[in-house]
Amino acid sequence: MPPVENDLKKRIKQLIDSNQVMVFSKSYCPYCLQVKDIFKELQVEYNALELDLMEDGKNYQETLLEMTGQKSVPNVFINKTHVGGCDKTMQARKDGSLQQLLNGAGETYDYDLIVLGGGSGGLACSKEAATLGKKVMVLDYVVPTPKGTSWGLGGTCVNVGCIPKKLMHQTALLGVAMKDARKFGWEFDESVKHNWETMKTAVNDHIGSLNWGYRVALRDKKVEYGNAFAEFIEPHKVKAVCRQGKETIYTADKFVLATGERPRYLGVPGDKEYCITSDDLFSLPYCPGKTLVIGASYVALECGGFLAGLGLDVTIMVRSILLRGFDQEMANRAGEYMQDHGVKFLHKRVPTSIEELEAGSPGRLKVTAKATEGDDIIEGEYNTVLIAVGRDACTEKIGLDVVGVKVNPKNGKIPVTDEEQTNVPYIYAIGDILEDKWELTPVAIQAGKLLARRLFGGSKVKCDYVNVPTTVFTPLEYGACGLSEDRAVAIYGGDNLEVYHSLFWPLEFTLPQRDNNKCFAKIICNKLDGDRVIGFHYLGPNAGEVTQGFSAAMKCGVTKEQLDGTIGIHPTCAEIFTTLEVTKSSGGSIAQAGC
Ligand code: FAD
Ligand code: NAP
């Protein structure tokens, strides 16, 4: 019995300490409603624990009696001070002491806001809060990879994500353009080769300039920046540890968690010793050579795609399907294009061990893999193994248990309200660490900016996570917005949908006579809602540019009729969406006959 009591006391203390206003309440009690209304009126956040809805609610009341001498509800605490029940709270409001207690909070903290993580979301949020006149600190720290790779301010996107990935994808596209160029009359006799080091240096120099730009922007906006690992040690209090191990304590009224994710490893022998992840790839000092990519989602297909585009021998090991969650018809077409252009796929395989055959830069590795169905074992030799099997949220070592923030134990993700608030009212979370949200830079930025405006600028605008456009930068790029066909069928039923689709041949592919009828356009329309477009899918050049515009139209609720009434821009790839005629249900031919 005593340990349970102690645990409960600890839990109650934690609730009192971590909430500016804590109300122990009962859902049906009119006095409790009265005090909650006071805080609503004052527009003050409060946390109400409804004891009648909890199995151990009675134990809470007993423990509160022991702690405060009061068993009845409501039992109100403001800034760790016990106020009492309904009468006492009303009285405190009348005599002004309630406001004094509420005001007391802000003054005692070092900052109005501390943001944990200086990536896409954290930087956007901190800069916006500072613009709104708040005292803000952002703490950012990169834990080196098992290979020792580290980088500067700005988070995943700028250092080891979108930016280097897109630049290396562009490098690969230039290789294709060079081949095409001869057909357009360009003459160059010398053999064309690619120099990894030159590309890597140019890309990393650009990243260095962006890192510097972010630091200057923080300084200009008067956001304090600490290059230190942050961890909660008490409610409203973090410990920041810098690279040299020096510890500093900071307090704040509010916190935003924006710590992002890091690549997951396989948990098989040799993975951390001999393999790399995307965190290492973009600054790899040597050309990776013959490469095995493990995984089949965004990161795997994009990295495998550009490595093959540089002329490397690339194999992709797929556990189940390509691009889980995306429209499978589109995903398979993107994969087929890669295969047609030299990428090898090992389907339904998972690695069981990686051994070093020869050290070097790159060395030689032996990979053993088993079939996902059956007992078949295969072995292969590669210079580099790139693991791209997903990413883990950085929520484990930041003291969330100390302050009571709920984390999904299955995936480390943080559930939040539609205002990005965690279960602890003064702690918010944005970006990749959120449960069931998109893991994309513009989403993290939008959520961070809007959160700061709501917290400090009186705004009510929330981040809209619906119809988020995205592009997979595979060799033939795939842009999408809204539902996949599979998902749309599951939600609305196939009979209620009309799918329009067409292959197309970009004009710029015609002279080089390449890739005819490989590009593909598809929209999914909801017949029950005036043929509104609920899914947009494009496989072709410049997919990001094309998809961005159509996503704006989807946000405005575009219908098939409106697309048909839109005049195309000729000759472009995007114009195909203004002339889609063939429905999937008709079974009509979708091959493009001509311009
Ligand atoms: P991050 O940008 O990851 O920032 C988190 C920061 O917090 C990091 O700097 C981290 O080191 C730091 N940190 C963690 N813990 C602590 C701590 N305790 N104390 C202090 N600092 C801490 N998205 C797109 O939209 N388009 C793309 O083309 C694209 N390509 C991608 C390619 C790759 C290879 C990868 C891996 C991702 C890509 N993404 C892309 C996803 C995009 O990078 C992320 O969605 C985005 O960076 C998430 O932002 P964030 O603020 O949540 O986290
Ligand atoms: P992901 O989307 O979580 O996909 C993980 C992949 O690894 C899946 O193909 C999965 O296969 C496979 N896998 C998982 N465990 C495995 C194992 N033990 N053995 C073999 N294969 C395994 O991860 P991600 O590609 O790292 O992307 C993370 C996020 O970053 C994405 O959600 C995306 O939002 C963002 N991102 C965006 C872009 C962009 O915008 N262009 C680019 C890159 C990343 P199963 O399908 O079988 O589970």
XYZ file of C-alpha atoms and ligand atoms in Angstrom:
696
model
C 0.000 0.000 0.000
C 2.577 2.680 0.933
C 4.449 2.536 -2.423
C 1.134 3.016 -4.324
C 0.332 5.997 -2.136
C 3.778 7.453 -2.741
C 3.431 6.979 -6.489
C 0.085 8.724 -6.457
C 1.418 11.592 -4.384
C 4.261 11.946 -6.870
C 1.806 11.929 -9.778
C -0.410 14.556 -8.124
C 2.615 16.714 -7.365
C 3.720 16.376 -10.969
C 0.305 17.543 -12.167
C 0.342 20.511 -9.810
C 3.900 21.438 -10.760
C 3.446 21.132 -14.496
C 0.164 23.017 -14.910
C -0.266 26.707 -14.351
C -3.804 25.930 -13.221
C -4.656 22.452 -11.984
C -8.235 21.600 -11.056
C -9.122 18.273 -9.446
C -12.746 18.040 -10.418
C -15.804 15.836 -11.013
C -17.508 16.032 -14.361
C -21.024 16.416 -12.970
C -20.228 18.794 -10.084
C -21.780 22.293 -10.557
C -19.127 23.933 -8.295
C -16.388 22.430 -10.440
C -18.092 23.815 -13.547
C -18.201 27.231 -11.893
C -14.440 27.347 -11.292
C -13.663 26.002 -14.762
C -15.857 28.775 -16.198
C -13.805 31.359 -14.307
C -10.618 30.211 -16.028
C -12.370 29.998 -19.395
C -13.551 33.567 -18.952
C -10.055 34.701 -18.014
C -8.749 32.769 -21.073
C -6.298 30.920 -18.881
C -5.337 27.345 -19.732
C -6.221 24.859 -17.019
C -5.931 21.137 -16.639
C -8.983 19.500 -15.102
C -8.746 15.915 -13.910
C -12.250 14.462 -13.656
C -11.926 12.101 -10.692
C -15.358 10.519 -11.151
C -14.256 9.237 -14.556
C -11.159 7.558 -13.172
C -10.951 4.133 -11.635
C -8.687 5.364 -8.838
C -10.425 8.729 -8.433
C -11.205 7.922 -4.795
C -7.511 7.334 -4.059
C -6.765 10.732 -5.569
C -9.226 12.349 -3.177
C -7.715 10.529 -0.190
C -4.214 11.581 -1.186
C -5.321 15.176 -1.790
C -6.856 15.169 1.671
C -3.517 14.100 3.079
C -1.678 16.758 1.073
C -4.044 19.728 1.469
C -6.502 18.919 4.214
C -9.276 19.128 1.618
C -11.103 16.103 0.239
C -13.913 17.835 -1.649
C -13.802 18.996 -5.253
C -13.063 21.289 -6.888
C -9.562 21.408 -5.495
C -7.711 24.207 -7.268
C -3.974 24.947 -7.565
C -2.448 27.962 -9.303
C 1.255 28.079 -9.995
C 1.853 25.339 -7.427
C -0.111 27.242 -4.762
C -3.144 25.577 -3.208
C -6.159 27.891 -3.612
C -8.897 25.564 -2.353
C -12.486 24.887 -3.430
C -15.123 26.854 -5.301
C -15.791 29.479 -2.624
C -12.127 30.193 -2.070
C -11.496 30.473 -5.797
C -14.454 32.903 -6.193
C -13.179 34.916 -3.257
C -9.641 35.010 -4.699
C -11.063 36.291 -7.955
C -12.960 39.024 -6.117
C -10.035 40.213 -4.009
C -7.531 40.076 -6.904
C -5.308 37.414 -5.384
C -6.259 34.956 -8.123
C -4.905 37.299 -10.792
C -1.792 37.870 -8.686
C -1.219 34.145 -8.460
C -1.735 33.794 -12.211
C 0.602 36.706 -12.985
C 3.301 35.330 -10.746
C 4.176 32.632 -13.257
C 5.650 34.520 -16.205
C 7.974 36.685 -14.185
C 9.823 33.822 -12.602
C 10.954 32.151 -15.825
C 14.073 32.914 -17.875
C 12.154 32.764 -21.160
C 8.616 33.009 -22.464
C 9.379 30.110 -24.780
C 12.090 27.501 -25.130
C 12.098 25.411 -28.300
C 13.819 22.041 -28.202
C 15.274 21.416 -31.653
C 16.447 23.886 -34.286
C 15.150 22.162 -37.408
C 12.447 23.169 -39.863
C 9.682 23.421 -37.247
C 11.717 24.708 -34.300
C 13.363 27.549 -36.193
C 10.081 28.694 -37.753
C 8.308 28.664 -34.402
C 11.062 30.398 -32.445
C 11.540 33.176 -35.001
C 7.802 33.853 -35.196
C 7.481 33.972 -31.391
C 10.399 36.410 -31.165
C 8.844 38.574 -33.885
C 5.752 38.745 -31.684
C 7.906 40.249 -28.929
C 8.553 37.167 -26.805
C 11.811 36.198 -25.131
C 12.767 32.984 -26.905
C 15.550 30.435 -26.779
C 16.130 27.575 -29.206
C 18.344 24.662 -28.205
C 19.691 22.485 -31.000
C 22.166 19.648 -30.831
C 23.135 16.943 -33.305
C 24.147 13.611 -31.810
C 26.793 12.198 -34.224
C 25.906 9.063 -36.183
C 27.619 5.748 -35.318
C 30.034 6.650 -38.171
C 30.753 9.996 -36.471
C 28.936 12.230 -38.967
C 27.584 15.481 -37.579
C 26.352 18.818 -38.974
C 25.253 22.363 -38.186
C 22.100 24.296 -37.373
C 18.898 23.760 -39.339
C 17.873 20.151 -38.689
C 17.301 17.286 -41.080
C 15.966 19.105 -44.140
C 18.879 21.408 -44.733
C 21.714 19.145 -43.604
C 20.774 15.531 -44.322
C 17.387 15.656 -46.026
C 15.543 17.678 -48.650
C 18.371 20.020 -49.652
C 21.318 17.654 -50.297
C 18.870 15.027 -51.611
C 17.363 17.386 -54.196
C 20.805 18.659 -55.251
C 22.057 15.103 -55.756
C 18.837 14.218 -57.592
C 19.521 17.217 -59.829
C 23.051 15.901 -60.414
C 21.512 12.671 -61.681
C 18.985 14.531 -63.863
C 21.863 16.468 -65.444
C 23.384 13.120 -66.436
C 20.174 12.275 -68.319
C 20.083 15.775 -69.824
C 23.642 15.325 -71.073
C 22.659 12.153 -72.881
C 19.631 13.932 -74.368
C 21.793 16.919 -75.342
C 23.526 15.047 -78.154
C 20.140 14.427 -79.778
C 19.514 18.181 -79.653
C 22.737 18.833 -81.543
C 25.219 19.387 -78.727
C 28.576 17.878 -79.574
C 31.093 16.890 -76.943
C 33.553 14.130 -77.641
C 35.201 13.477 -74.331
C 33.857 10.664 -72.205
C 31.576 11.946 -69.475
C 32.240 10.910 -65.887
C 31.003 12.014 -62.543
C 33.233 13.158 -59.682
C 31.597 12.367 -56.300
C 33.989 14.539 -54.315
C 33.316 17.634 -56.411
C 29.562 17.161 -56.019
C 29.833 16.416 -52.306
C 31.998 19.485 -51.670
C 29.710 21.789 -53.646
C 26.613 20.461 -51.875
C 28.210 20.725 -48.442
C 29.529 24.233 -49.108
C 25.978 25.255 -49.934
C 24.714 23.625 -46.731
C 27.427 25.471 -44.770
C 26.155 28.769 -46.130
C 22.590 27.854 -45.147
C 23.744 26.924 -41.599
C 25.350 30.335 -41.324
C 22.212 32.027 -42.684
C 20.075 30.353 -40.009
C 22.374 31.574 -37.235
C 22.275 35.116 -38.577
C 18.471 34.961 -38.883
C 18.169 33.870 -35.230
C 20.460 36.694 -34.152
C 18.515 39.251 -36.228
C 15.229 38.112 -34.711
C 16.777 38.125 -31.218
C 16.226 34.439 -30.622
C 18.881 33.083 -28.274
C 20.537 29.988 -29.681
C 22.242 27.323 -27.625
C 24.150 24.522 -29.330
C 23.269 22.067 -26.574
C 21.259 18.902 -25.936
C 18.112 19.724 -23.957
C 16.376 17.532 -21.423
C 13.574 18.299 -18.961
C 14.663 17.944 -15.369
C 11.637 19.544 -13.685
C 8.404 21.135 -14.830
C 9.219 24.330 -16.759
C 12.939 23.569 -16.463
C 15.476 22.062 -18.888
C 19.113 21.136 -18.601
C 21.197 22.002 -21.671
C 24.444 20.102 -22.175
C 26.894 21.435 -24.748
C 29.476 19.429 -26.715
C 32.138 19.974 -24.041
C 29.770 18.632 -21.375
C 29.008 21.961 -19.677
C 25.507 22.002 -18.177
C 23.237 25.052 -18.003
C 19.724 25.216 -16.570
C 16.992 27.265 -18.240
C 13.356 27.809 -17.344
C 10.454 28.919 -19.518
C 6.739 29.536 -19.326
C 6.084 27.439 -22.436
C 7.994 24.812 -24.398
C 7.780 23.532 -27.956
C 9.191 20.100 -28.722
C 10.626 19.940 -32.251
C 13.337 17.332 -31.916
C 12.641 15.479 -35.182
C 13.709 11.961 -36.049
C 16.873 9.998 -36.775
C 17.385 6.960 -39.023
C 16.463 3.587 -37.582
C 18.931 0.709 -37.762
C 18.074 -2.886 -38.535
C 19.195 -4.589 -35.347
C 21.106 -7.289 -37.241
C 24.819 -8.086 -36.850
C 27.060 -5.546 -38.578
C 24.444 -2.839 -39.198
C 25.896 -0.038 -37.068
C 29.507 -1.114 -37.652
C 29.500 -1.309 -41.437
C 26.395 0.351 -42.882
C 25.573 3.974 -43.453
C 22.265 5.848 -43.396
C 21.084 8.995 -45.158
C 22.642 10.894 -42.236
C 26.083 9.815 -43.552
C 25.468 9.607 -47.299
C 25.321 13.269 -48.251
C 28.741 14.078 -46.770
C 30.402 10.741 -47.529
C 34.011 11.639 -48.377
C 34.284 8.922 -51.042
C 32.071 7.596 -53.842
C 29.995 4.764 -52.350
C 30.516 2.417 -55.335
C 28.297 -0.641 -55.733
C 25.486 0.049 -53.276
C 22.733 -1.956 -51.627
C 19.847 0.176 -50.375
C 17.638 -1.474 -47.770
C 14.068 -0.135 -47.579
C 11.499 0.943 -50.140
C 10.040 4.249 -49.093
C 10.861 7.911 -49.832
C 14.453 7.862 -48.575
C 15.389 4.486 -50.072
C 13.946 5.136 -53.538
C 15.217 8.696 -53.746
C 18.755 7.830 -52.652
C 18.858 4.633 -54.703
C 17.522 6.625 -57.654
C 20.143 9.363 -57.649
C 23.022 6.971 -56.928
C 22.018 4.964 -60.005
C 21.727 8.235 -61.928
C 25.389 8.934 -61.102
C 26.237 5.684 -62.850
C 26.629 3.453 -59.775
C 25.518 -0.171 -59.569
C 22.480 0.025 -57.267
C 20.283 -2.695 -55.782
C 17.225 -1.956 -53.637
C 16.082 -4.584 -51.155
C 12.323 -4.382 -50.637
C 10.632 -6.050 -47.662
C 7.058 -5.765 -48.931
C 5.822 -2.978 -51.224
C 7.161 0.252 -52.665
C 6.142 3.511 -51.029
C 3.702 2.239 -48.434
C 0.792 4.647 -48.020
C 1.104 6.036 -51.547
C -1.058 5.119 -54.520
C 0.293 1.672 -55.389
C -0.271 1.989 -59.132
C 1.866 5.130 -59.153
C 4.477 3.631 -56.809
C 4.878 0.593 -59.032
C 5.173 2.722 -62.170
C 7.889 4.826 -60.458
C 9.676 1.577 -59.508
C 9.349 0.111 -63.017
C 10.935 3.239 -64.456
C 13.867 2.829 -62.059
C 14.208 -0.802 -63.060
C 14.128 0.122 -66.774
C 16.960 2.529 -66.027
C 19.285 0.050 -64.383
C 18.244 -0.160 -60.730
C 18.017 -3.760 -59.537
C 15.306 -4.762 -57.073
C 15.413 -7.655 -54.642
C 11.782 -8.146 -53.673
C 10.479 -9.714 -50.470
C 13.871 -9.922 -48.762
C 15.256 -8.710 -45.452
C 18.911 -8.622 -44.432
C 20.069 -10.884 -41.614
C 23.733 -9.872 -41.339
C 26.379 -7.609 -42.796
C 30.055 -8.649 -42.654
C 33.156 -6.773 -43.656
C 35.205 -8.527 -46.330
C 37.692 -5.728 -46.809
C 38.108 -2.369 -45.068
C 38.410 0.716 -47.250
C 36.753 3.815 -48.620
C 34.662 2.166 -49.761
C 35.487 -1.348 -48.607
C 33.712 -4.578 -49.468
C 30.770 -5.924 -47.507
C 28.935 -9.216 -47.606
C 25.185 -9.049 -47.020
C 23.147 -12.110 -46.148
C 19.404 -11.841 -46.574
C 16.445 -14.118 -46.156
C 13.169 -14.303 -48.024
C 10.132 -12.900 -46.215
C 8.163 -15.920 -47.433
C 10.017 -19.249 -47.303
C 13.549 -20.076 -46.126
C 15.530 -18.991 -49.142
C 18.844 -17.325 -48.149
C 20.884 -15.174 -50.527
C 24.245 -13.449 -50.259
C 25.636 -10.466 -52.101
C 28.750 -8.309 -52.157
C 28.581 -4.531 -52.119
C 30.887 -1.597 -51.427
C 28.266 0.277 -49.440
C 25.072 -0.672 -47.643
C 22.629 2.200 -47.087
C 19.967 1.489 -44.479
C 16.731 3.411 -45.148
C 14.134 1.548 -43.112
C 12.397 4.476 -41.453
C 13.185 6.960 -38.728
C 12.705 7.040 -34.946
C 11.303 10.051 -33.111
C 13.851 11.737 -30.815
C 11.595 11.703 -27.776
C 13.236 9.081 -25.614
C 16.041 10.938 -23.874
C 14.539 14.369 -23.333
C 12.951 13.851 -19.919
C 9.337 13.669 -21.095
C 8.600 11.211 -18.291
C 9.793 13.783 -15.751
C 7.212 16.321 -16.892
C 4.527 13.771 -17.705
C 4.246 14.225 -21.497
C 2.456 11.236 -23.021
C 4.329 9.387 -25.745
C 3.022 6.471 -27.799
C 5.228 3.663 -26.458
C 4.996 1.777 -29.771
C 6.662 4.411 -31.929
C 7.865 7.201 -29.638
C 5.501 9.674 -31.320
C 3.681 12.379 -29.400
C -0.097 12.689 -29.633
C -1.285 16.311 -29.686
C -4.555 18.214 -29.948
C -5.471 20.026 -33.168
C -3.586 22.960 -31.610
C -0.358 20.914 -31.237
C -0.728 20.850 -27.454
C 0.512 17.780 -25.593
C -1.294 16.405 -22.544
C 0.824 18.804 -20.446
C -0.759 22.191 -21.151
C 2.432 24.292 -21.258
C 4.238 21.872 -23.602
C 3.530 21.776 -27.355
C 4.993 19.637 -30.114
C 5.444 20.063 -33.877
C 7.050 18.392 -36.888
C 8.206 14.825 -37.411
C 7.672 13.735 -33.790
C 3.889 14.120 -34.027
C 1.693 11.053 -34.167
C -0.279 10.507 -37.390
C 0.964 13.617 -39.130
C 2.986 14.209 -42.293
C 6.755 14.149 -41.905
C 7.549 16.977 -44.272
C 9.449 20.228 -43.922
C 6.692 22.630 -45.021
C 4.293 20.926 -42.598
C 6.703 21.409 -39.669
C 7.271 25.044 -40.671
C 3.580 25.831 -41.074
C 2.683 24.173 -37.767
C 5.498 26.008 -35.946
C 4.644 29.410 -37.334
C 0.902 29.098 -36.711
C 1.491 27.751 -33.204
C 3.600 30.798 -32.282
C 0.906 33.093 -33.671
C -1.784 31.349 -31.624
C 0.308 31.311 -28.451
C 1.550 34.882 -28.620
C -0.332 36.760 -31.336
C -3.970 36.108 -30.523
C -4.470 34.099 -33.730
C -6.907 31.204 -33.929
C -5.626 29.723 -37.195
C -4.700 26.052 -36.949
C -2.425 24.012 -39.195
C -4.412 22.185 -41.882
C -2.997 18.685 -42.255
C -5.478 17.704 -44.986
C -4.548 17.558 -48.695
C -0.864 18.079 -48.014
C 0.986 17.839 -51.342
C 4.207 15.868 -51.552
C 6.709 14.721 -54.138
C 8.964 11.706 -54.171
C 12.100 12.685 -56.068
C 12.617 9.344 -57.765
C 14.331 9.384 -61.210
C 10.857 9.858 -62.693
C 9.342 12.108 -60.032
C 6.028 11.311 -58.399
C 3.833 14.100 -57.045
C 0.630 13.477 -55.101
C -2.043 15.331 -53.185
C -5.082 13.910 -51.433
C -6.115 10.276 -51.387
C -4.515 7.314 -53.096
C -6.911 5.294 -55.254
C -6.752 2.400 -52.784
C -7.618 4.676 -49.859
C -10.371 6.475 -51.762
C -11.987 3.138 -52.625
C -11.768 2.063 -48.987
C -13.445 5.284 -47.808
C -16.042 5.971 -50.514
C -16.431 2.626 -52.325
C -15.328 2.105 -55.921
C -18.805 2.740 -57.375
C -18.861 6.264 -56.005
C -15.613 7.254 -57.636
C -14.553 8.119 -61.147
C -10.877 7.772 -61.933
C -9.521 9.658 -64.958
C -6.091 8.692 -66.188
C -3.668 9.006 -69.054
C -0.135 8.232 -70.038
C 1.759 11.109 -71.589
C 5.008 11.801 -73.396
C 6.730 15.073 -72.442
C 7.794 17.041 -75.514
C 11.377 17.165 -74.255
C 11.508 13.342 -74.289
C 10.426 13.112 -77.941
C 13.603 14.222 -79.709
C 15.788 11.841 -77.704
C 13.084 9.226 -78.416
C 13.043 8.051 -74.808
C 10.547 6.881 -72.251
C 7.402 7.038 -74.365
C 4.253 6.304 -72.368
C 6.037 6.140 -69.021
C 4.739 9.384 -67.550
C 1.301 9.077 -66.041
C -1.472 11.339 -64.766
C -4.419 10.310 -62.644
C -7.154 12.055 -60.720
C -9.758 10.484 -58.451
C -13.136 12.204 -58.317
C -15.934 11.786 -55.802
C -19.207 11.293 -57.725
C -21.188 11.907 -54.512
C -19.724 15.397 -54.259
C -20.045 16.878 -57.743
C -16.969 15.061 -59.057
C -14.701 16.893 -56.608
C -11.054 15.906 -57.042
C -10.015 13.988 -53.931
C -6.823 12.452 -55.289
C -4.206 13.907 -57.614
C -1.280 11.852 -58.919
C 1.439 12.794 -61.377
C 4.455 10.812 -62.528
C 6.722 12.898 -64.684
C 9.278 15.690 -64.827
C 9.110 18.553 -62.320
C 6.477 16.765 -60.262
C 6.906 19.130 -57.298
C 6.278 22.214 -59.431
C 3.226 20.657 -61.090
C 1.711 19.236 -57.898
C 2.126 22.455 -55.910
C -0.260 24.401 -58.165
C -2.892 21.692 -58.322
C -2.784 21.320 -54.528
C -3.870 24.964 -54.239
C -6.793 24.151 -56.536
C -7.666 21.154 -54.352
C -7.609 23.330 -51.260
C -10.230 25.437 -53.042
C -12.259 22.282 -53.743
C -11.619 21.926 -57.470
C -13.987 19.659 -59.438
C -13.477 17.729 -62.670
C -15.710 20.222 -64.473
C -13.518 23.086 -63.282
C -10.390 21.283 -64.445
C -12.033 20.731 -67.841
C -12.873 24.437 -67.957
C -9.266 25.392 -67.256
C -7.242 26.263 -70.341
C -3.949 24.412 -70.495
C -0.513 25.837 -71.124
C 0.963 24.260 -74.219
C 3.313 22.499 -74.531
C 3.676 21.379 -70.929
C 3.243 18.212 -68.916
C 0.777 19.784 -66.494
C -1.730 20.547 -69.259
C -2.669 16.867 -69.294
C -4.871 17.534 -66.242
C -7.065 19.912 -68.241
C -7.770 17.313 -70.924
C -8.219 14.027 -69.042
C -10.999 12.112 -70.768
C -10.501 8.388 -70.300
C -12.048 6.907 -67.201
C -10.574 3.807 -65.653
C -14.031 2.231 -65.522
C -14.386 2.563 -69.332
C -11.245 0.490 -69.874
C -10.356 2.844 -72.743
C -6.802 3.177 -74.063
C -4.609 5.605 -72.160
C -1.578 5.534 -74.441
C -0.764 8.995 -75.759
C -1.088 9.210 -79.512
C 0.477 12.611 -80.118
C 0.582 16.259 -79.144
P 14.266 18.231 -37.751
O 14.416 19.067 -38.956
O 14.797 16.861 -37.822
O 14.967 19.028 -36.559
C 15.115 18.519 -35.267
C 16.364 19.106 -34.646
O 16.351 18.886 -33.232
C 17.633 18.439 -35.160
O 18.609 19.413 -35.448
C 18.075 17.575 -33.985
O 19.449 17.329 -33.989
C 17.634 18.447 -32.825
N 17.470 17.746 -31.550
C 16.963 16.512 -31.331
N 16.928 16.255 -30.011
C 17.400 17.370 -29.396
C 17.585 17.731 -28.036
N 17.252 16.912 -27.055
N 18.106 18.938 -27.759
C 18.445 19.796 -28.748
N 18.281 19.511 -30.045
C 17.754 18.322 -30.361
N 10.692 16.701 -46.453
C 10.202 17.443 -47.483
O 9.267 18.203 -47.287
N 10.740 17.349 -48.722
C 11.793 16.552 -49.005
O 12.242 16.492 -50.141
C 12.331 15.779 -47.946
N 13.393 14.978 -48.162
C 13.920 14.275 -47.132
C 15.025 13.474 -47.395
C 15.577 12.728 -46.383
C 16.776 11.873 -46.676
C 15.024 12.796 -45.070
C 15.637 12.002 -43.966
C 13.935 13.600 -44.805
C 13.373 14.346 -45.839
N 12.266 15.162 -45.623
C 11.740 15.882 -46.663
C 11.630 15.268 -44.293
C 12.076 16.564 -43.570
O 13.468 16.648 -43.524
C 11.493 16.564 -42.161
O 10.103 16.380 -42.249
C 11.767 17.870 -41.408
O 13.139 18.128 -41.319
C 11.162 17.779 -40.004
O 11.422 18.928 -39.266
P 11.441 18.910 -37.665
O 11.574 20.336 -37.256
O 10.333 18.110 -37.160
O 12.769 18.101 -37.287
P 9.250 5.182 -43.993
O 8.321 5.960 -44.846
O 8.884 4.928 -42.595
O 9.526 3.781 -44.729
C 10.326 2.787 -44.192
C 10.687 1.772 -45.258
O 11.591 0.818 -44.722
C 9.488 0.982 -45.757
O 9.677 0.678 -47.109
C 9.546 -0.300 -44.882
O 8.964 -1.420 -45.494
C 11.038 -0.489 -44.796
N 11.437 -1.257 -43.610
C 11.125 -0.973 -42.329
N 11.717 -1.865 -41.504
C 12.422 -2.718 -42.286
C 13.241 -3.844 -42.012
N 13.465 -4.258 -40.777
N 13.808 -4.489 -43.059
C 13.587 -4.066 -44.324
N 12.825 -3.014 -44.642
C 12.241 -2.337 -43.635
O 10.659 5.869 -43.907
P 11.570 6.864 -44.738
O 11.711 6.515 -46.166
O 12.794 6.937 -43.915
O 10.837 8.261 -44.667
C 10.578 8.889 -43.420
C 9.774 10.133 -43.645
O 10.620 11.167 -44.184
C 8.663 9.946 -44.666
O 7.447 9.614 -44.028
C 8.588 11.277 -45.358
O 7.519 12.036 -44.865
C 9.901 11.969 -45.072
N 10.611 12.125 -46.359
C 10.076 12.939 -47.302
C 10.707 13.047 -48.541
C 10.114 13.932 -49.595
O 9.271 14.741 -49.279
N 10.493 13.779 -50.846
C 11.848 12.325 -48.797
C 12.355 11.490 -47.823
C 11.711 11.394 -46.592
P 7.432 -1.895 -45.231
O 6.599 -1.141 -46.230
O 7.488 -3.352 -45.468
O 7.090 -1.548 -43.811
